[in-house]
JSON list of N, CA and C in Angstrom, two decimals:
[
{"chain": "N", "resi": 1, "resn": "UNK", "atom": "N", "xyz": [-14.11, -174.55, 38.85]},
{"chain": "N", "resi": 1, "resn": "UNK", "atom": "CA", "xyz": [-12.87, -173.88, 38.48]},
{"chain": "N", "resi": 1, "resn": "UNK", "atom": "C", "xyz": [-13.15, -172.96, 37.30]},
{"chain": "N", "resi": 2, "resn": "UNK", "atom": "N", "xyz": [-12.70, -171.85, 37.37]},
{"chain": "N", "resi": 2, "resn": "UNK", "atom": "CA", "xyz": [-12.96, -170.52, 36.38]},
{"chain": "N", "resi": 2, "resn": "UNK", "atom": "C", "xyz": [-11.80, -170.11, 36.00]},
{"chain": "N", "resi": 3, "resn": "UNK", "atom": "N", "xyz": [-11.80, -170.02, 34.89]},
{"chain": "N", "resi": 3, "resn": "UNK", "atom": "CA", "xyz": [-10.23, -169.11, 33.96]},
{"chain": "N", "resi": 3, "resn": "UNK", "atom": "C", "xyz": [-10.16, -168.02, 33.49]},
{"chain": "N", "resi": 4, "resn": "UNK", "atom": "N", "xyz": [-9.75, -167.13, 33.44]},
{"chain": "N", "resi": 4, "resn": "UNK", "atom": "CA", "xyz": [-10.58, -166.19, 32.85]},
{"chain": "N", "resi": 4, "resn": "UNK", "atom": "C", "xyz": [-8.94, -165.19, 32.12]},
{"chain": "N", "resi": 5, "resn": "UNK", "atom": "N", "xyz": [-8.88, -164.86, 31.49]},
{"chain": "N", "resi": 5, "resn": "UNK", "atom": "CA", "xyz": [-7.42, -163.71, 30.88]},
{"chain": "N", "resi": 5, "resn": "UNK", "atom": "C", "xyz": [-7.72, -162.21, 30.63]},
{"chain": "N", "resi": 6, "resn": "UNK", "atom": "N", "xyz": [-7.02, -161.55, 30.79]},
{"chain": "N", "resi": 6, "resn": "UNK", "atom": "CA", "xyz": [-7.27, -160.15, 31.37]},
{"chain": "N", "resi": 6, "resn": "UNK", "atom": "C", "xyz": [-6.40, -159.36, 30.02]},
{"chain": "N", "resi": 7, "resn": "UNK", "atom": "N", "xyz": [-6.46, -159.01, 29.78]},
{"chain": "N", "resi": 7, "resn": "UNK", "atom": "CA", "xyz": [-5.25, -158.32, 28.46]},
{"chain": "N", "resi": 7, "resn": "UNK", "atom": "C", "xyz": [-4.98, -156.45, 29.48]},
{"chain": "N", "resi": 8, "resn": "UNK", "atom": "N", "xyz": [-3.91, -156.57, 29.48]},
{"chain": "N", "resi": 8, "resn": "UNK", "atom": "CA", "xyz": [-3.59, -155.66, 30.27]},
{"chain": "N", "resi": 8, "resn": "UNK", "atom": "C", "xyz": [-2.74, -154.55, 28.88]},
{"chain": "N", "resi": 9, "resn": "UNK", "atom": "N", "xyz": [-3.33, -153.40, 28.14]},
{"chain": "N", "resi": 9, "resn": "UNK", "atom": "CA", "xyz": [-3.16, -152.64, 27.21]},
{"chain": "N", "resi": 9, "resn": "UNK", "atom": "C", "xyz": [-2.72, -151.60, 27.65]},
{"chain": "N", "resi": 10, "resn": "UNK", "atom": "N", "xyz": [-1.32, -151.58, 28.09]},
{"chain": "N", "resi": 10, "resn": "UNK", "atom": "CA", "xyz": [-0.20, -150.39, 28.41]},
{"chain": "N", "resi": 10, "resn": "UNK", "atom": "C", "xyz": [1.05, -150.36, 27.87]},
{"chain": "N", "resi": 11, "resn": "UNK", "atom": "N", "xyz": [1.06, -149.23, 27.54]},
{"chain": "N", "resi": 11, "resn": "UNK", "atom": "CA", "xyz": [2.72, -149.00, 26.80]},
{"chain": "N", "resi": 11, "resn": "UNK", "atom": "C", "xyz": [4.08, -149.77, 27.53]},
{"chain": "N", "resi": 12, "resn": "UNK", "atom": "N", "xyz": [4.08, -149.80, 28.98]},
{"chain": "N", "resi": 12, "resn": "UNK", "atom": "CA", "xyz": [4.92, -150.36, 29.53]},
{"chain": "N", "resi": 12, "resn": "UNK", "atom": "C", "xyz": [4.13, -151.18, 30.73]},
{"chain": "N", "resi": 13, "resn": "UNK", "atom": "N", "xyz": [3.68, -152.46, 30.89]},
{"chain": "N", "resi": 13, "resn": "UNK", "atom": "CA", "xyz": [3.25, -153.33, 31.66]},
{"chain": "N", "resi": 13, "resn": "UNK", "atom": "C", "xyz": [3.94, -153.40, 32.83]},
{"chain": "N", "resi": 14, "resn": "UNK", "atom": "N", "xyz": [5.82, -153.04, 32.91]},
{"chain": "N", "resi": 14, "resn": "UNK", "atom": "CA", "xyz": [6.16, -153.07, 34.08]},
{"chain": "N", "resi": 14, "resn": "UNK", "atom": "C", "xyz": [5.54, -151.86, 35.02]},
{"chain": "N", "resi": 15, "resn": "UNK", "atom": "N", "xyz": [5.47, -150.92, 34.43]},
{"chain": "N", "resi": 15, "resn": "UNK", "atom": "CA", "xyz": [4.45, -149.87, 35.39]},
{"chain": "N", "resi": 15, "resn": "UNK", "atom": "C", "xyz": [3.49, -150.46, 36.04]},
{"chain": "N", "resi": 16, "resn": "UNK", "atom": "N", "xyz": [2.40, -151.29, 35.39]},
{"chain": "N", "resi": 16, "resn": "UNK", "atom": "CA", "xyz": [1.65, -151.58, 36.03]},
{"chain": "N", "resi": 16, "resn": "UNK", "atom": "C", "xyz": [1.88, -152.73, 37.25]},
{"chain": "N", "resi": 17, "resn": "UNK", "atom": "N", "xyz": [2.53, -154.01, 36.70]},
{"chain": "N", "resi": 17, "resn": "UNK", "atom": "CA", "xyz": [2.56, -154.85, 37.13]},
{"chain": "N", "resi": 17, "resn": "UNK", "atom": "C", "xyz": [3.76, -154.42, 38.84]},
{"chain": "N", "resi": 18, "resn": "UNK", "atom": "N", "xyz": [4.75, -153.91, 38.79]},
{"chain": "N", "resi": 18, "resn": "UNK", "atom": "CA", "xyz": [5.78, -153.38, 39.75]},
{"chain": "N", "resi": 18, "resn": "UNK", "atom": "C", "xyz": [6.87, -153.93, 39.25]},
{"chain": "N", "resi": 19, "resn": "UNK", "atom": "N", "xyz": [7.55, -152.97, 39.55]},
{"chain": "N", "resi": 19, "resn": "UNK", "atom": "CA", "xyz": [9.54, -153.52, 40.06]},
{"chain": "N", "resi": 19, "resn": "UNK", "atom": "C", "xyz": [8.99, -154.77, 40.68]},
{"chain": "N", "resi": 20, "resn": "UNK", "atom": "N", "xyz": [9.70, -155.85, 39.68]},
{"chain": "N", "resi": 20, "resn": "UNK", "atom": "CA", "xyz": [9.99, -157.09, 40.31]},
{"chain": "N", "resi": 20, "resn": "UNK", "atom": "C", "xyz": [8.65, -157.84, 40.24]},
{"chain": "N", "resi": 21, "resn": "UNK", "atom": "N", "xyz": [7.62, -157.33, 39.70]},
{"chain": "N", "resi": 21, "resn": "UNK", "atom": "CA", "xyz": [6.43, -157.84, 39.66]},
{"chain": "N", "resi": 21, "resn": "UNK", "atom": "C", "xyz": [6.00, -157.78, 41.11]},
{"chain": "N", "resi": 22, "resn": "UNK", "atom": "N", "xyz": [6.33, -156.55, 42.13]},
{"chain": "N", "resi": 22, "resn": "UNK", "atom": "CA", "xyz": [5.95, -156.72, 43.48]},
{"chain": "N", "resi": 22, "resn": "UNK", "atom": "C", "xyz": [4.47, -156.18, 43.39]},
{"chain": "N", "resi": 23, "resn": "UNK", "atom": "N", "xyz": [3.68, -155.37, 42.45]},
{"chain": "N", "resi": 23, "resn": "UNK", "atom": "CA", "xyz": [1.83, -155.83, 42.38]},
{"chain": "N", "resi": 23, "resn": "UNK", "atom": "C", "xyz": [1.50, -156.65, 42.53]},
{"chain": "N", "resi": 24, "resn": "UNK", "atom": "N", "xyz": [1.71, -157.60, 41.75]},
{"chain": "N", "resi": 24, "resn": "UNK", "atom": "CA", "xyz": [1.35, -158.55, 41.39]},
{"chain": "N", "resi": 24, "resn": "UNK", "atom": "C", "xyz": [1.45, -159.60, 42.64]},
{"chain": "N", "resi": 25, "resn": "UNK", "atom": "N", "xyz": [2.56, -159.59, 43.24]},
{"chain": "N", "resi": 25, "resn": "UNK", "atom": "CA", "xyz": [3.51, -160.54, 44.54]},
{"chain": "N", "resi": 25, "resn": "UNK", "atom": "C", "xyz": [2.18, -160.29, 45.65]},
{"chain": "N", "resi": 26, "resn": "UNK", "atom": "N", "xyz": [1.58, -158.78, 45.78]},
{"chain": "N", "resi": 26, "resn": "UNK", "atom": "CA", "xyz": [0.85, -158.26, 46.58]},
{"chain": "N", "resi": 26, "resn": "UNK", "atom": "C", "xyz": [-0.87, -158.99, 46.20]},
{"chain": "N", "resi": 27, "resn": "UNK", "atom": "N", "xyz": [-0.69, -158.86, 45.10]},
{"chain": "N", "resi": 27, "resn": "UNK", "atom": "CA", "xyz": [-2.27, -159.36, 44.86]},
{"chain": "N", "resi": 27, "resn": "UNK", "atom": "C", "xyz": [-1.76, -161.35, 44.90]},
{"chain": "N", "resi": 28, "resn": "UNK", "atom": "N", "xyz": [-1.23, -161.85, 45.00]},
{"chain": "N", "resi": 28, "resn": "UNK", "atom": "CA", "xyz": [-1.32, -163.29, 44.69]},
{"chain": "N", "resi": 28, "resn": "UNK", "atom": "C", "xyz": [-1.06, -163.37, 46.24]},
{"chain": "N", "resi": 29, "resn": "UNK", "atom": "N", "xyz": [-0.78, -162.62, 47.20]},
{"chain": "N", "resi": 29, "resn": "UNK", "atom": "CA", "xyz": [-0.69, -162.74, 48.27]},
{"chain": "N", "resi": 29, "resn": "UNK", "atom": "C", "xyz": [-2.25, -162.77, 49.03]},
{"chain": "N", "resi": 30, "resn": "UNK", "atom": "N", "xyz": [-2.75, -161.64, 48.47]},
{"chain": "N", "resi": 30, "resn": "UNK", "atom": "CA", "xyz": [-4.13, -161.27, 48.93]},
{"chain": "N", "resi": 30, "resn": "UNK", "atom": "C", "xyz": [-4.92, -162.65, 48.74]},
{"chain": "N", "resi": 31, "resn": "UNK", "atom": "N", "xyz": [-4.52, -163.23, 47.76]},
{"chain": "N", "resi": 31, "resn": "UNK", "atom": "CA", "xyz": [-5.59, -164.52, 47.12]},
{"chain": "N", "resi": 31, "resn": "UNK", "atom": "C", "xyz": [-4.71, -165.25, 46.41]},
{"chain": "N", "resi": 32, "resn": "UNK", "atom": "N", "xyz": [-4.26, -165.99, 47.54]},
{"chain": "N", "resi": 32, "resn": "UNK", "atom": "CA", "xyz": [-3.07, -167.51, 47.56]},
{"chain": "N", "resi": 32, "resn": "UNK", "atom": "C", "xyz": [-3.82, -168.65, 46.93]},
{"chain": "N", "resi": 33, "resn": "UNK", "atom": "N", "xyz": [-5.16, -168.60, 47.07]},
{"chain": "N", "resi": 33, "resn": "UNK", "atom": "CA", "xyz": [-6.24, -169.67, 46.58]},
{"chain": "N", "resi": 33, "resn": "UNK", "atom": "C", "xyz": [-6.19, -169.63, 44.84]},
{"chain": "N", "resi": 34, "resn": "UNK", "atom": "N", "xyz": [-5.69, -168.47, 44.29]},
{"chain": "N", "resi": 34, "resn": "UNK", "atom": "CA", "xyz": [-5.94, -168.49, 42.64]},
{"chain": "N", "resi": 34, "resn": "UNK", "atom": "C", "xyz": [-4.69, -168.43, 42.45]},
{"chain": "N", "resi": 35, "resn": "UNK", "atom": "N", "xyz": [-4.09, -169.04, 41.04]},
{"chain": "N", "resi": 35, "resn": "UNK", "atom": "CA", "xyz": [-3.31, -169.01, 39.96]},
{"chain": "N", "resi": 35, "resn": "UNK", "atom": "C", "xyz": [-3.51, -167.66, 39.51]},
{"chain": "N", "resi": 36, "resn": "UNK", "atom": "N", "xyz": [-2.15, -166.94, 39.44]},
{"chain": "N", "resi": 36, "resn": "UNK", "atom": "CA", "xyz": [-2.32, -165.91, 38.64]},
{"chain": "N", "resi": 36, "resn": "UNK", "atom": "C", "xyz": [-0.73, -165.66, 37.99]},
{"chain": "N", "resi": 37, "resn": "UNK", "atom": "N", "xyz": [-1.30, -164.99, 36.70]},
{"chain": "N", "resi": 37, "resn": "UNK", "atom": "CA", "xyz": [0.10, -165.89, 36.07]},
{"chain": "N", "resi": 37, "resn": "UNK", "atom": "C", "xyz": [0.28, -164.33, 34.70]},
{"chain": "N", "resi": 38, "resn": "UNK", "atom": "N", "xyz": [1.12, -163.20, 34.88]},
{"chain": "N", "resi": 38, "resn": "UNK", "atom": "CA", "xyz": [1.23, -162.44, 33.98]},
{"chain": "N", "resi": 38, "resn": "UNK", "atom": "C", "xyz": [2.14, -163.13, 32.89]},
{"chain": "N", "resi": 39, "resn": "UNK", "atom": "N", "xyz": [1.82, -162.64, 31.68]},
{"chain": "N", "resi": 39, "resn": "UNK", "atom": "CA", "xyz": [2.64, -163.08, 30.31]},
{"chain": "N", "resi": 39, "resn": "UNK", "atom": "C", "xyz": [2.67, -161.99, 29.39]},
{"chain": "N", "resi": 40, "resn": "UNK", "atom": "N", "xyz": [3.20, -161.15, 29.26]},
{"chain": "N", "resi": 40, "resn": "UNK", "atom": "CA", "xyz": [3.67, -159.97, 28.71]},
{"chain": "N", "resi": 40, "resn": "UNK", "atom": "C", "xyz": [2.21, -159.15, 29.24]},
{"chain": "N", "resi": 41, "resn": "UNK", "atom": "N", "xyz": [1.19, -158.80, 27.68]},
{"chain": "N", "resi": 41, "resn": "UNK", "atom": "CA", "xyz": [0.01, -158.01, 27.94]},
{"chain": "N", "resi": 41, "resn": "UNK", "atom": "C", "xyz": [-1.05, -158.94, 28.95]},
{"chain": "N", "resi": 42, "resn": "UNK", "atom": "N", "xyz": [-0.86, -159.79, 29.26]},
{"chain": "N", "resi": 42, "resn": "UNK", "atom": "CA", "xyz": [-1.71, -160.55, 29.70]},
{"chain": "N", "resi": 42, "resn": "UNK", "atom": "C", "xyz": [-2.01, -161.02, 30.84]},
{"chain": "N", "resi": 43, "resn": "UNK", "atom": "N", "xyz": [-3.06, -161.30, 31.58]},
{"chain": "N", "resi": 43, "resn": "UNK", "atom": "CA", "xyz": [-2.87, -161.76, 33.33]},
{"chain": "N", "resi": 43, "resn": "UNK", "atom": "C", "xyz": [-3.93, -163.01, 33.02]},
{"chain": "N", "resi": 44, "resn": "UNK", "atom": "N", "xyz": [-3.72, -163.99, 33.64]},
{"chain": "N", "resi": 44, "resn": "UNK", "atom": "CA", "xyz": [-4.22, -165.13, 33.61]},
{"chain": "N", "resi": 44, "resn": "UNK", "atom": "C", "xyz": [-5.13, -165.27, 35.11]},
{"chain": "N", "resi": 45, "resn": "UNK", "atom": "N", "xyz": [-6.20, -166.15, 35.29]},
{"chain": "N", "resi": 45, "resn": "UNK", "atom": "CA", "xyz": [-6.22, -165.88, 36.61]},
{"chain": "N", "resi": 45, "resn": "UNK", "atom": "C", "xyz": [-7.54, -167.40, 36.87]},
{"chain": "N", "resi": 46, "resn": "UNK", "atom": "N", "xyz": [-7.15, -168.17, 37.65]},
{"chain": "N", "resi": 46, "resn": "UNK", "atom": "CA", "xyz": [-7.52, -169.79, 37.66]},
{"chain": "N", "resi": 46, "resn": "UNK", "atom": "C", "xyz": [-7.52, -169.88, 39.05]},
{"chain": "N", "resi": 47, "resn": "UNK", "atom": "N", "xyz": [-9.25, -170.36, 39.05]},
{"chain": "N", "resi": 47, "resn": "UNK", "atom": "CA", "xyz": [-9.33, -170.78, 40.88]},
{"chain": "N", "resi": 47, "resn": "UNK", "atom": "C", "xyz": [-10.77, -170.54, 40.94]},
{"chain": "N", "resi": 48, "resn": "UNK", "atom": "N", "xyz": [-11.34, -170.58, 42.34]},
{"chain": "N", "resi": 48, "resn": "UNK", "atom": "CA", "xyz": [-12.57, -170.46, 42.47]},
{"chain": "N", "resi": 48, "resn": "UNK", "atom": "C", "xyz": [-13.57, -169.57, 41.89]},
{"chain": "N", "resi": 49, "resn": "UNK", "atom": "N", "xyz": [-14.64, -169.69, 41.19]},
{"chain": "N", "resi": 49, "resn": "UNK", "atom": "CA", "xyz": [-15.33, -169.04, 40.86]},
{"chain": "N", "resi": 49, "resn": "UNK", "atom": "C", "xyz": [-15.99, -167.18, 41.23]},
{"chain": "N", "resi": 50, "resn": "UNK", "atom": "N", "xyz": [-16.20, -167.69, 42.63]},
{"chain": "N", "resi": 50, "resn": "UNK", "atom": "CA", "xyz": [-16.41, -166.62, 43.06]},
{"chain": "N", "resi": 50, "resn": "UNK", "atom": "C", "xyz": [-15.09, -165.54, 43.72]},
{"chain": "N", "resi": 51, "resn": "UNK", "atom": "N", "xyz": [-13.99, -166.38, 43.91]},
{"chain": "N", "resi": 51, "resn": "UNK", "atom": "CA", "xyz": [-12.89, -165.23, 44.24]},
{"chain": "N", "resi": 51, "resn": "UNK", "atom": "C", "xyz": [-11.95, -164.87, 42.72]},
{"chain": "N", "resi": 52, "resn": "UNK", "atom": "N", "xyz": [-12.05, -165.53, 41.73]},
{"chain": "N", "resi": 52, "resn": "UNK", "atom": "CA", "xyz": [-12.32, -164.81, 40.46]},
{"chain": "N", "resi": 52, "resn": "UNK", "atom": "C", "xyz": [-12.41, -163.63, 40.08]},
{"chain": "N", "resi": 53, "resn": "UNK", "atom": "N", "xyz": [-14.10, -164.03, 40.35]},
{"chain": "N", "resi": 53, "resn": "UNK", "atom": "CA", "xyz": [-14.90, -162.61, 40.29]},
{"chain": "N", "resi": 53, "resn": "UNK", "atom": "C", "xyz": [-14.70, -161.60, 41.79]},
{"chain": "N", "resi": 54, "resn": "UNK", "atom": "N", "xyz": [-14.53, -161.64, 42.70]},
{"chain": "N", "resi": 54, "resn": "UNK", "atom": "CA", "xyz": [-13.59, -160.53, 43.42]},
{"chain": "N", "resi": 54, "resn": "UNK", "atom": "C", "xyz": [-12.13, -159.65, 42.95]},
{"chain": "N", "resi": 55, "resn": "UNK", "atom": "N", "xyz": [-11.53, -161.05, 42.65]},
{"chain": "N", "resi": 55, "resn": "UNK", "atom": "CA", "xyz": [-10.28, -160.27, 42.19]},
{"chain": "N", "resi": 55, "resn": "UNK", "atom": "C", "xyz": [-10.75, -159.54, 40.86]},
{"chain": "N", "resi": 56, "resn": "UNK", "atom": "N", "xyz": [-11.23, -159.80, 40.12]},
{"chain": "N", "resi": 56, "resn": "UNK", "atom": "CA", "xyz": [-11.57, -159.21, 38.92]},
{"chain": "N", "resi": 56, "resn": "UNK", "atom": "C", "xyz": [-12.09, -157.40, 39.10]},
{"chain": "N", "resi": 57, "resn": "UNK", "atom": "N", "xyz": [-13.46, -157.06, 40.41]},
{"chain": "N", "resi": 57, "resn": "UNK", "atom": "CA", "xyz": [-13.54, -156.43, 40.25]},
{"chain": "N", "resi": 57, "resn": "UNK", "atom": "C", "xyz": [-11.93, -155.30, 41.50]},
{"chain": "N", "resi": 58, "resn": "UNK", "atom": "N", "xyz": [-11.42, -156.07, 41.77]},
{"chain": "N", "resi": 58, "resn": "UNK", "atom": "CA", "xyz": [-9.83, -155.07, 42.47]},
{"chain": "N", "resi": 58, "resn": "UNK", "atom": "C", "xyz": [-9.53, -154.97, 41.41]},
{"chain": "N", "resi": 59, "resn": "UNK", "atom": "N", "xyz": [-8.78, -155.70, 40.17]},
{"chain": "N", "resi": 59, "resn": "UNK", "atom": "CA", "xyz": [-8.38, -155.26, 39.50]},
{"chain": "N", "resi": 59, "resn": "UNK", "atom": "C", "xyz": [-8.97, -154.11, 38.66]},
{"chain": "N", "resi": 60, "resn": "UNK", "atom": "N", "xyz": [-10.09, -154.34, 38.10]},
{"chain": "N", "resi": 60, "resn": "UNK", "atom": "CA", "xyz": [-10.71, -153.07, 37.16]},
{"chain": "N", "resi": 60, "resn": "UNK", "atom": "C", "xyz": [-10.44, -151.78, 38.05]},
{"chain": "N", "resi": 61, "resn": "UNK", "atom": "N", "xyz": [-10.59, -151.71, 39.40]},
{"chain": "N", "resi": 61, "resn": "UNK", "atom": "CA", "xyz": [-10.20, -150.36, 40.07]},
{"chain": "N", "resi": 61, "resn": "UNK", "atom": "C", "xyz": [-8.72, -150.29, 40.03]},
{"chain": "N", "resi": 62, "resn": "UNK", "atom": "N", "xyz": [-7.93, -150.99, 39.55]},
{"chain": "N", "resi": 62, "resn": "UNK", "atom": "CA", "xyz": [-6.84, -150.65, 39.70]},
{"chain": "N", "resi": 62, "resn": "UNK", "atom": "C", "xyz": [-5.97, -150.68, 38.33]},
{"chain": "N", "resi": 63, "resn": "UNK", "atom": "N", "xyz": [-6.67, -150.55, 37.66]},
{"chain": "N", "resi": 63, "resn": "UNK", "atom": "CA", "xyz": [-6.22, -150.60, 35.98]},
{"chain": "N", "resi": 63, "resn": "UNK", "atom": "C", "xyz": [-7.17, -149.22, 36.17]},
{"chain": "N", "resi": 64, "resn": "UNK", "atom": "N", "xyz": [-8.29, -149.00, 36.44]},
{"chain": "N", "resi": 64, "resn": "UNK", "atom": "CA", "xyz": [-8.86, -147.53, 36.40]},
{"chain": "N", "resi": 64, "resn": "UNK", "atom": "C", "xyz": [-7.70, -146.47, 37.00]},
{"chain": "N", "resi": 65, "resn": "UNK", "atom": "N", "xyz": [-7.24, -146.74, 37.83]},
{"chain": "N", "resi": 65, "resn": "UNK", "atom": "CA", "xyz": [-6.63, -145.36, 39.05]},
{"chain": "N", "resi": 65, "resn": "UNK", "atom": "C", "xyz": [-5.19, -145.76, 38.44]},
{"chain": "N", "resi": 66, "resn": "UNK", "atom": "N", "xyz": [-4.69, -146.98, 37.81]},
{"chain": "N", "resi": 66, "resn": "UNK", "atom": "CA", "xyz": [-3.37, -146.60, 36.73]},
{"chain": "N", "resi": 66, "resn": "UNK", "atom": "C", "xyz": [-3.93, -145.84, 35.24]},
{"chain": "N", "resi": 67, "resn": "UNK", "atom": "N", "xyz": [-4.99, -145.63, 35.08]},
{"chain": "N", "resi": 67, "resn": "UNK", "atom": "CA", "xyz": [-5.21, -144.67, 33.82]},
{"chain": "N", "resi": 67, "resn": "UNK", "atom": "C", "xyz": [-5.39, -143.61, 34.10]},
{"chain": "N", "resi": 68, "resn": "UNK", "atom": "N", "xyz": [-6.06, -143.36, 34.90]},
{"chain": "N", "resi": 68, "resn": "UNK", "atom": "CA", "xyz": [-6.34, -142.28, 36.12]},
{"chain": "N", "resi": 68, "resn": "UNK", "atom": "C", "xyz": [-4.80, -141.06, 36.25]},
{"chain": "N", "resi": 69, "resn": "UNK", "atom": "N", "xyz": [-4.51, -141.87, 36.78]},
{"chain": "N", "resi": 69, "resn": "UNK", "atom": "CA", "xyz": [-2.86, -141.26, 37.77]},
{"chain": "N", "resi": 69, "resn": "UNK", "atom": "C", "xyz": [-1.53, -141.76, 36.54]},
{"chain": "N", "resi": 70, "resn": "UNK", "atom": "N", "xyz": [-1.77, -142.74, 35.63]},
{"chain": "N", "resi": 70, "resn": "UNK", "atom": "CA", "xyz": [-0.34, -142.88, 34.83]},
{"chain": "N", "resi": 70, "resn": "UNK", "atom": "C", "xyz": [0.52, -143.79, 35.90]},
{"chain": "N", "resi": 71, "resn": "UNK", "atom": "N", "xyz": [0.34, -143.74, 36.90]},
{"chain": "N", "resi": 71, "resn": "UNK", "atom": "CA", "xyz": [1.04, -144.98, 37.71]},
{"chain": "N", "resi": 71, "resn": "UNK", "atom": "C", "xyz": [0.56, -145.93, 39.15]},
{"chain": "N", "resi": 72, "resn": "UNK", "atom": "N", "xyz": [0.68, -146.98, 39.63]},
{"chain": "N", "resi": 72, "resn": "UNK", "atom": "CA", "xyz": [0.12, -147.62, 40.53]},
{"chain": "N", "resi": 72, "resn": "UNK", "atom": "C", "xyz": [1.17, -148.00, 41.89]},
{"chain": "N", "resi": 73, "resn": "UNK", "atom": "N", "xyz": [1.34, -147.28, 42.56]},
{"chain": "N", "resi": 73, "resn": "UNK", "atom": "CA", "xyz": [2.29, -148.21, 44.00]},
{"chain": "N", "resi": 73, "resn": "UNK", "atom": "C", "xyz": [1.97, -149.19, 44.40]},
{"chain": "N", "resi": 74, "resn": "UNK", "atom": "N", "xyz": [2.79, -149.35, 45.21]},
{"chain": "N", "resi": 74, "resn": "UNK", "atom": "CA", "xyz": [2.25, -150.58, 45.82]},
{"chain": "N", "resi": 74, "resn": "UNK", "atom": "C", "xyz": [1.60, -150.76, 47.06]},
{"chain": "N", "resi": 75, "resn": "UNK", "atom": "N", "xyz": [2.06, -149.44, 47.53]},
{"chain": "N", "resi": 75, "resn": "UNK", "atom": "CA", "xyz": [0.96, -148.80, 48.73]},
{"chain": "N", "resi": 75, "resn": "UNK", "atom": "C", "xyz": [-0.69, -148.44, 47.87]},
{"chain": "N", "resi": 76, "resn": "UNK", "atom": "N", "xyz": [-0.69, -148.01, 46.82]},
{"chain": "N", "resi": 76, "resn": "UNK", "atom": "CA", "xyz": [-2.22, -148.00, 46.06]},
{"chain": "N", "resi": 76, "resn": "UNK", "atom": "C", "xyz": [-2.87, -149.69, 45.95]},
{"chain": "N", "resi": 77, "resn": "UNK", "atom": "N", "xyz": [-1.91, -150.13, 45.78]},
{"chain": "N", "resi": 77, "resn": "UNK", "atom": "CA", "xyz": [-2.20, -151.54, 45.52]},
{"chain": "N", "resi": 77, "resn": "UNK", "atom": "C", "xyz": [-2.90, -152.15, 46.54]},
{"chain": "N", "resi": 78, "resn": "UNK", "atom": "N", "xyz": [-1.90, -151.83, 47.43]},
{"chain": "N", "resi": 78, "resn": "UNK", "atom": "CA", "xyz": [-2.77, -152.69, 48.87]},
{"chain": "N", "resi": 78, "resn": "UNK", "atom": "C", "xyz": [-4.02, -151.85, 49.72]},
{"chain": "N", "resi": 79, "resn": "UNK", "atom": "N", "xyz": [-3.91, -150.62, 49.09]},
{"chain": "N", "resi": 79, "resn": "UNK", "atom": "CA", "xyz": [-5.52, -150.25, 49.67]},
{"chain": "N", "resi": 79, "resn": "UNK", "atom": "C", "xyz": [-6.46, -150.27, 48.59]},
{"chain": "N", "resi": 80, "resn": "UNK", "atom": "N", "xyz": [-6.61, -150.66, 47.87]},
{"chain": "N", "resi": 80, "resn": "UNK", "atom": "CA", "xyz": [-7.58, -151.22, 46.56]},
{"chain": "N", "resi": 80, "resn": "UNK", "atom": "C", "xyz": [-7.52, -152.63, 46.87]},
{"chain": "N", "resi": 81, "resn": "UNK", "atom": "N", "xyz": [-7.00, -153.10, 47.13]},
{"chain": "N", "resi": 81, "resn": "UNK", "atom": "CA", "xyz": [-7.24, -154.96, 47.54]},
{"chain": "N", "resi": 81, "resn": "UNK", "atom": "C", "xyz": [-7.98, -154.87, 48.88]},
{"chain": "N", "resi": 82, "resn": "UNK", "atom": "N", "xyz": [-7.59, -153.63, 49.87]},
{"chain": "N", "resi": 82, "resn": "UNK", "atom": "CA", "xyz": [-8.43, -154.29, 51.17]},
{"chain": "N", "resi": 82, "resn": "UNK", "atom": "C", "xyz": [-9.17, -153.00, 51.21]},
{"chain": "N", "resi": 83, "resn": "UNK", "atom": "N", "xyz": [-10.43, -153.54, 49.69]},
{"chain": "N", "resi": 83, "resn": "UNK", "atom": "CA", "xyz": [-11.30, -152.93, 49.56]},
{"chain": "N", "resi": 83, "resn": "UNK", "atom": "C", "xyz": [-11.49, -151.51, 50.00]},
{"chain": "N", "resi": 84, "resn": "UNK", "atom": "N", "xyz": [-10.89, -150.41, 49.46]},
{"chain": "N", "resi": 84, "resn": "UNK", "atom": "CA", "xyz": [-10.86, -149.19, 50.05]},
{"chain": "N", "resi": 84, "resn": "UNK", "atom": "C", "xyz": [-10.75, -148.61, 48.37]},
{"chain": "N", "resi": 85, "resn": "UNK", "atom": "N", "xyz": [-10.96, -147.24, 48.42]},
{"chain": "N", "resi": 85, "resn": "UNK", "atom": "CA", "xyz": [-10.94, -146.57, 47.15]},
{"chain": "N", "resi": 85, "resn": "UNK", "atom": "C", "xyz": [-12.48, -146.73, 46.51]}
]
């Protein structure tokens, strides 16, 4: 079991995260196997080792292409999770 916390450093986190936290809804969907748990700047993320480290590197592309672009859909979302971009 691996834990790992993410500090997510944006002026407004709901941008990133979605209306309703529906990113987020999208990625805990992708990987039902991990705990993932936002808290203001922060993403928490508890579960297998190696899908961890998967989700870890979706996310860095997708904290890149929200610095990138200034915003993330949720249509961006789900083609950065099924590995595309």
């Amino acid at each position: 079991m691996k834990e790992i916390i993410i500090p997510v450093e944006f002026a407004n986190v709901v941008d990133f995260y979605g209306v309703n936290d529906a990113n987020l809804d999208l990625i805990r969907k992708k990987f039902p196997g991990l705990k993932i748990v936002a808290r203001g700047n922060e993403i928490k993320i508890i579960g297998d080792e190696l899908q961890v480290a998967v989700l870890m590197e979706k996310l860095n592309r997708m904290v890149a292409h929200f610095q990138d672009r200034g915003s993330i859909t949720t249509g961006d979302v789900e083609f950065l999770l099924n590995g595309e971009g």
